[in-house]
Short mmCIF file of C-alpha atoms in Angstrom, two decimals:
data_model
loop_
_atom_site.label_atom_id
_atom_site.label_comp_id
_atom_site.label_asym_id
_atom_site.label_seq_id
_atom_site.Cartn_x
_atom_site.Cartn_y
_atom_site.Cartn_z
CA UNK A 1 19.85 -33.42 -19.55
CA UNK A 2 21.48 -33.29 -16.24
CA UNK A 3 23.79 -30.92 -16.51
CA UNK A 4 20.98 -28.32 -18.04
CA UNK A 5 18.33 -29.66 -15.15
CA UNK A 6 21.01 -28.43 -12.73
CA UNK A 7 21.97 -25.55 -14.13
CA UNK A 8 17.55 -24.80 -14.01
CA UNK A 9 17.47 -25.50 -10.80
CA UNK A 10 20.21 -23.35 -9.54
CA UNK A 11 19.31 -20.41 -11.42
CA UNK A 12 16.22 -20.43 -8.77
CA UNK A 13 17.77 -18.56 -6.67
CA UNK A 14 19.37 -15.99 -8.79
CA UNK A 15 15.89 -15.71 -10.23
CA UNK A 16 13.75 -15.24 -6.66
CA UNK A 17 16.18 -12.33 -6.05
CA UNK A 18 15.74 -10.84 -9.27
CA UNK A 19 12.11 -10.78 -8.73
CA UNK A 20 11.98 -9.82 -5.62
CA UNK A 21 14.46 -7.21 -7.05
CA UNK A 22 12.01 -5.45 -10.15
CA UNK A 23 8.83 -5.62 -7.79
CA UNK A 24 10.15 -4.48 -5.09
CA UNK A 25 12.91 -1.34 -6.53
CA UNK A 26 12.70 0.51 -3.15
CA UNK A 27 12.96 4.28 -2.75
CA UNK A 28 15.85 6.14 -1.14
CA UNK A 29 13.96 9.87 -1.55
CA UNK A 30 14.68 12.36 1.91
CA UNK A 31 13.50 15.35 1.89
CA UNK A 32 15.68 17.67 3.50
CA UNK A 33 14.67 19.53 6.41
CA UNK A 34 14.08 22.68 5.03
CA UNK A 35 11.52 20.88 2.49
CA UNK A 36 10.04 18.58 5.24
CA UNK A 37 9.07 21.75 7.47
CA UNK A 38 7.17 22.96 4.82
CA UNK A 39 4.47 20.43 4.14
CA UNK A 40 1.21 20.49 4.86
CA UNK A 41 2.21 23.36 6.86
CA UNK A 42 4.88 22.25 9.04
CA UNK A 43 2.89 20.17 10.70
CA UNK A 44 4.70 16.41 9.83
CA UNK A 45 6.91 14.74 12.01
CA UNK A 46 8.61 11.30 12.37
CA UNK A 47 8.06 8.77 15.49
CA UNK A 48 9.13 5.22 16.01
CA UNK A 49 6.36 2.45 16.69
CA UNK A 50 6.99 -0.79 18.75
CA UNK A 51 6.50 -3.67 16.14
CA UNK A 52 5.88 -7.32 16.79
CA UNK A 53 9.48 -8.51 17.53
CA UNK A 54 9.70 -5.91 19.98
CA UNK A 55 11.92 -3.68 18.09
CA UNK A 56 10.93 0.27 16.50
CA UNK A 57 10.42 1.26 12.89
CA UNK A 58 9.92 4.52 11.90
CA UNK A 59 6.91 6.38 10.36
CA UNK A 60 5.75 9.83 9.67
CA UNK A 61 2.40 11.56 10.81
CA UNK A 62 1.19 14.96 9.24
CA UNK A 63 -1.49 17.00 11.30
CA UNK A 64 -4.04 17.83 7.88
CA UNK A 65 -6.60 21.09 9.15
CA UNK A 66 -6.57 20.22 12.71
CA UNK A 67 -4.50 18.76 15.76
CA UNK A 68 -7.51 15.87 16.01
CA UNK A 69 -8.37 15.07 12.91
CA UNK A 70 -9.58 11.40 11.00
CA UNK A 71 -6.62 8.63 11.59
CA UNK A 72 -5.70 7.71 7.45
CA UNK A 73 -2.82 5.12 6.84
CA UNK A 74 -1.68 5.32 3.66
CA UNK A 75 0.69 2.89 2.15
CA UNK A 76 2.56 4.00 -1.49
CA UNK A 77 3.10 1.84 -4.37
CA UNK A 78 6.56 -0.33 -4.65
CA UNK A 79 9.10 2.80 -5.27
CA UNK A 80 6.97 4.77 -2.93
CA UNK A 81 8.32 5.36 0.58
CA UNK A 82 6.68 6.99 3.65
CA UNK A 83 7.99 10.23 2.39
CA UNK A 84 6.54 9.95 -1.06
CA UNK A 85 3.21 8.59 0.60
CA UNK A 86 2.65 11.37 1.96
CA UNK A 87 4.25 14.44 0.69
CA UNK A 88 2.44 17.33 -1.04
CA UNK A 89 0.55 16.38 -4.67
CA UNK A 90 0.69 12.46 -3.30
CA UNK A 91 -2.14 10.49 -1.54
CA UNK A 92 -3.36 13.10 1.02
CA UNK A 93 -3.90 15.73 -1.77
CA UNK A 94 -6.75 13.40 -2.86
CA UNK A 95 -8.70 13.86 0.59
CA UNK A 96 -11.23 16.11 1.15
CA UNK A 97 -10.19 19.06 2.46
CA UNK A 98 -13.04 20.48 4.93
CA UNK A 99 -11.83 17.19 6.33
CA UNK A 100 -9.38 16.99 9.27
CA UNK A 101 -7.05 13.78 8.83
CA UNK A 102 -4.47 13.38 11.24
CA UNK A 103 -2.12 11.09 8.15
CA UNK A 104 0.11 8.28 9.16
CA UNK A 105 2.30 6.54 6.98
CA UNK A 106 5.88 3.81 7.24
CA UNK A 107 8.17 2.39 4.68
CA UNK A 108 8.68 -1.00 3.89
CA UNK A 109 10.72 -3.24 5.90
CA UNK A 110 14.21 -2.55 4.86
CA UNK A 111 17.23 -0.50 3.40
CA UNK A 112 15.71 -0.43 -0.09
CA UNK A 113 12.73 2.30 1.57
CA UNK A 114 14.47 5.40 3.11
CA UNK A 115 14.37 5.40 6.17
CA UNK A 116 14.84 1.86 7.06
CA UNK A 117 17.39 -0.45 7.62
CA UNK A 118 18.44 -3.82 7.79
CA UNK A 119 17.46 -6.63 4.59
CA UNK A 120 14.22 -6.23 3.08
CA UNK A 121 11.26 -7.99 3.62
CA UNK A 122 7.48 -7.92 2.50
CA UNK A 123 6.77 -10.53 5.21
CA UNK A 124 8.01 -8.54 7.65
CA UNK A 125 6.51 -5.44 6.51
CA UNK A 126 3.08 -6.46 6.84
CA UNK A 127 3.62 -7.16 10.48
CA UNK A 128 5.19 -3.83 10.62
CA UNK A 129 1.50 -2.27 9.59
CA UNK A 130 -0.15 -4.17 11.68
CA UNK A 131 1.81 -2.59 14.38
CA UNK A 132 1.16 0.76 12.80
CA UNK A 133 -2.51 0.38 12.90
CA UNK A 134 -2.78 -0.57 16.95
CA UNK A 135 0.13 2.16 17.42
CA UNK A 136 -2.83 4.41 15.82
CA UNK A 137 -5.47 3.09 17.82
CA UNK A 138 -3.58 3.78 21.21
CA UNK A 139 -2.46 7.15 20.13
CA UNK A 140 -6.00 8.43 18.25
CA UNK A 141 -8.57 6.40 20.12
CA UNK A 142 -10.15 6.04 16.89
CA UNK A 143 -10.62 3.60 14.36
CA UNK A 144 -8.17 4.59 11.00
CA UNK A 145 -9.30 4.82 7.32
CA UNK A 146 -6.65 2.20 5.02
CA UNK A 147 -5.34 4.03 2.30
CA UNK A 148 -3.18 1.98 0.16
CA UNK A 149 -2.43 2.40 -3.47
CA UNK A 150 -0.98 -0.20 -6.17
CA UNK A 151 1.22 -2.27 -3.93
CA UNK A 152 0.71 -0.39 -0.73
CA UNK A 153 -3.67 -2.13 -1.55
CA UNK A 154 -1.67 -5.39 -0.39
CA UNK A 155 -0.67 -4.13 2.72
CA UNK A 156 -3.83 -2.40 3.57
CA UNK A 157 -5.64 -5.29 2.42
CA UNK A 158 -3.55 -8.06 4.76
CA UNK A 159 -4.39 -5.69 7.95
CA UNK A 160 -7.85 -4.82 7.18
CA UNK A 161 -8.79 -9.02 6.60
CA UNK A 162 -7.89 -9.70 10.32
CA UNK A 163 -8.52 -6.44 12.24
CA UNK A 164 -11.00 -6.06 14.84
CA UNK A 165 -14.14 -3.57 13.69
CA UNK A 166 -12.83 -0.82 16.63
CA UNK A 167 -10.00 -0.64 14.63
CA UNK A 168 -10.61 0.30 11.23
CA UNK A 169 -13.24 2.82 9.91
CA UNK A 170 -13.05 2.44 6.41
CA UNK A 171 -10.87 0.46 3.53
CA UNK A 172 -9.64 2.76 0.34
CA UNK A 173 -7.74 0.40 -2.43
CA UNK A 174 -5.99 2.22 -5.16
CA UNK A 175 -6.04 0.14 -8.10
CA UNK A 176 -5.24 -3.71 -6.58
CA UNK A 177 -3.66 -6.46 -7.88
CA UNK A 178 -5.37 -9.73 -7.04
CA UNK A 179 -2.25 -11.46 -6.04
CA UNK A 180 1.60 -10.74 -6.96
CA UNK A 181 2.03 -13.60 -8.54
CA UNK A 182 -1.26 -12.85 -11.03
CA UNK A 183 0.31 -9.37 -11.22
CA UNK A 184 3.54 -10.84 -12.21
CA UNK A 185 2.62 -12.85 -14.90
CA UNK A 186 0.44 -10.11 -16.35
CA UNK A 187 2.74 -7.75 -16.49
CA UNK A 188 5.42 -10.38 -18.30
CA UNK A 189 2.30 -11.31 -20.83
CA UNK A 190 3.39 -15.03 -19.45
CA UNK A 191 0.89 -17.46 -17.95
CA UNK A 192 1.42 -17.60 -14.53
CA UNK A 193 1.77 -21.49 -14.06
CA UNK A 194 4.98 -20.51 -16.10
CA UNK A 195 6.26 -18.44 -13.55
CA UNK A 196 5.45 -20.19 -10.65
CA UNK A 197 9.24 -22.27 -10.30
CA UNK A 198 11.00 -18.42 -10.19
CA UNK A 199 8.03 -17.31 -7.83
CA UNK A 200 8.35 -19.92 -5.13
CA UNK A 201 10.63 -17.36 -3.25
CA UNK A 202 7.98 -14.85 -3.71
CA UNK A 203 5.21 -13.68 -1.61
CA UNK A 204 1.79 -14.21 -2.61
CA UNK A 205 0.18 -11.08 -1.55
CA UNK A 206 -3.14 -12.41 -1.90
CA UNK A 207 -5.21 -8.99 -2.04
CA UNK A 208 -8.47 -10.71 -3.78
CA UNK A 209 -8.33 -13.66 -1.23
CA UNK A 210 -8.15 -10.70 2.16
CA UNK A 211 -10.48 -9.01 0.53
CA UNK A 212 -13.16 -11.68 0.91
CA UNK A 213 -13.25 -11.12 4.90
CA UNK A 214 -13.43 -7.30 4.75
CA UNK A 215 -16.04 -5.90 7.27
CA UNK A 216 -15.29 -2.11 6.79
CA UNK A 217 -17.21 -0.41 3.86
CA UNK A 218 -14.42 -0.53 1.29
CA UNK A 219 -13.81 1.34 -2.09
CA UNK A 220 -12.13 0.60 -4.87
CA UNK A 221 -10.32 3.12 -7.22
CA UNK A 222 -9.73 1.58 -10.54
CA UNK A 223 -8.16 3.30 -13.45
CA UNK A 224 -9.65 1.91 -16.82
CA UNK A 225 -6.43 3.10 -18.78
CA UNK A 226 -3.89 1.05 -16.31
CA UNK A 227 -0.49 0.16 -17.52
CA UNK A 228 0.81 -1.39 -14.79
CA UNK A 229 -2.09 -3.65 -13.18
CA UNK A 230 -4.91 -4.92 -15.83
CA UNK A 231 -7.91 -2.99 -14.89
CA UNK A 232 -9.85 -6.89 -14.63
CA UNK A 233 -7.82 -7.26 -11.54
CA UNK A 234 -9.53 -3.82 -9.91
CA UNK A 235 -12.84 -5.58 -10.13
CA UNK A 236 -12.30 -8.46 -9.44
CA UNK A 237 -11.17 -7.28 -5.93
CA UNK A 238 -14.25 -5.44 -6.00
CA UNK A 239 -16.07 -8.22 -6.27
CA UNK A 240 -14.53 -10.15 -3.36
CA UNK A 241 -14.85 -7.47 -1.25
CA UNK A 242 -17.59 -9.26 1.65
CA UNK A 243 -18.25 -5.65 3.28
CA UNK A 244 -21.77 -4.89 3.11
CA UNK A 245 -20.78 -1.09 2.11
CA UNK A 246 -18.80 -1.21 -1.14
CA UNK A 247 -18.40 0.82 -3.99
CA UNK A 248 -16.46 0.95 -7.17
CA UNK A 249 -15.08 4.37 -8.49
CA UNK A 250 -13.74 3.82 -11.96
CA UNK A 251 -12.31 6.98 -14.17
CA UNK A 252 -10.67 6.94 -17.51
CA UNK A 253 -7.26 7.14 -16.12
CA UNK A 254 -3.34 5.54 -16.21
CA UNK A 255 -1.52 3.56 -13.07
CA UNK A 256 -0.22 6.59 -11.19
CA UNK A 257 -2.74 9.36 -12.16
CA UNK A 258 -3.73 10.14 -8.89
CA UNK A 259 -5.55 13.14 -9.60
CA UNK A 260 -8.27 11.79 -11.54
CA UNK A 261 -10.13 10.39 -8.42
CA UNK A 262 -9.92 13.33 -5.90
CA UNK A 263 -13.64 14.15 -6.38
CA UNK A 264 -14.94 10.79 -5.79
CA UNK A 265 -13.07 9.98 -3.34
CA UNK A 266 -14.00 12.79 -1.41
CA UNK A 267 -17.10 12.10 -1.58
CA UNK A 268 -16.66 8.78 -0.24
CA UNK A 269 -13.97 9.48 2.60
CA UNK A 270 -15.85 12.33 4.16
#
């Protein structure tokens, strides 16, 4: 009994990372620079923002119909990096296009999402889009739509619970999770109280729970025919939404079928 309670209780460790390993799989996609000039008519770049330990992180802006356009973060899913996020047939293809956005988008803290460096971190991350979202603010002078789909409504979701009203125009949530950890144990068929030893190491990402102090009129896409997150999850973040302004757009669709909501949600962002 000893010997096979230590052997449990060192295989915590091994297990965190492998967790932390299958939600988080990174993405190492560059496009080259012949292929980057080329969407949404040349008109991307790459900057640097200042983030909260007062060092830079990179991100990538694209200029949608017009120099001034509508400030729209958008954060990918977990093997979706800033490229990805926003290159053509991703999210922006799903805005409206007598719209002008001016589109901003980052990777995930860390070496596992092209172009970052260093050890990863979700933690640090959602600092990182906090930072984003005031870099925005200062460059735009305009409150930003959050755009974040699968695990990139976590990250939207953590910056929209605490931001100012000046700051944030609107709250778009791809198909949410209502915590990792639910997500986790959904996805495994396990109960999550089973997990919860290997999850310690884990972080929360309590969408449902930030979604409860949401002030911004909010929508939530939810695909009926998801594979990936249980559909129960999409409203039940719907439900906890506190904005005033909410609305549910649900279409008969699988996780990463992005396409299926590009009416709606024109409707809504415009």
């Amino acid at each position: 009994m000893v010997c096979s309670g230590a052997l449990l209780l060192l295989s915590f460790p091994a297990a965190h990372a492998l967790a932390n390993a299958l939600m988080y799989p990174g993405d190492d996609y560059v496009p080259s620079r012949s292929q980057f000039g080329k969407w949404w008519g040349g008109s991307c770049s790459e900057f640097n923002f200042t983030t909260s330990d007062k060092s830079y992180a990179p991100g990538i802006n694209c200029r949608l119909k017009a120099q001034d356009g509508v400030p729209i973060i958008m954060f990918g899913g977990n093997a979706m990096n800033m490229y990805d996020s926003v290159m053509p047939e991703s999210m922006p293809s799903m805005l409206p296009t007598n719209v002008p956005f001016n589109v901003f988008s980052m990777s995930l803290a860390g070496s596992r999402y092209a172009p970052r460096t260093g050890d990863f971190s979700i933690e640090q991350s959602l600092k990182d889009a906090n930072s984003l979202l005031t870099f925005v603010h200062n460059q735009t002078g305009k409150a930003s739509v959050l755009f974040g789909w699968s695990l990139g409504t976590a990250v939207a979701a953590s910056i929209a619970a605490d931001a100012s009203p000046d700051l944030v125009r609107c709250v778009v949530l791809g198909n949410p999770f209502t915590s990792m950890h639910a997500e986790a144990a959904a996805f495994l068929h396990l109960p999550e109280w089973l997990l919860k030893p290997w999850l310690g190491g884990v972080a929360l990402l309590p969408t449902v729970m930030w979604a409860k102090t949401f002030r911004a009129p909010t929508a939530v896409l939810a695909s009926t025919e998801d594979e990936v997150i249980p559909s129960s999850m999409h409203m039940a973040v719907y439900k906890a939404v506190a904005s005033d302004t909410k609305f549910i757009i649900q279409e008969k669709a699988t996780h990463n079928e992005l396409r299926a909501f590009v009416q709606p949600l024109r409707k809504f962002v415009a």
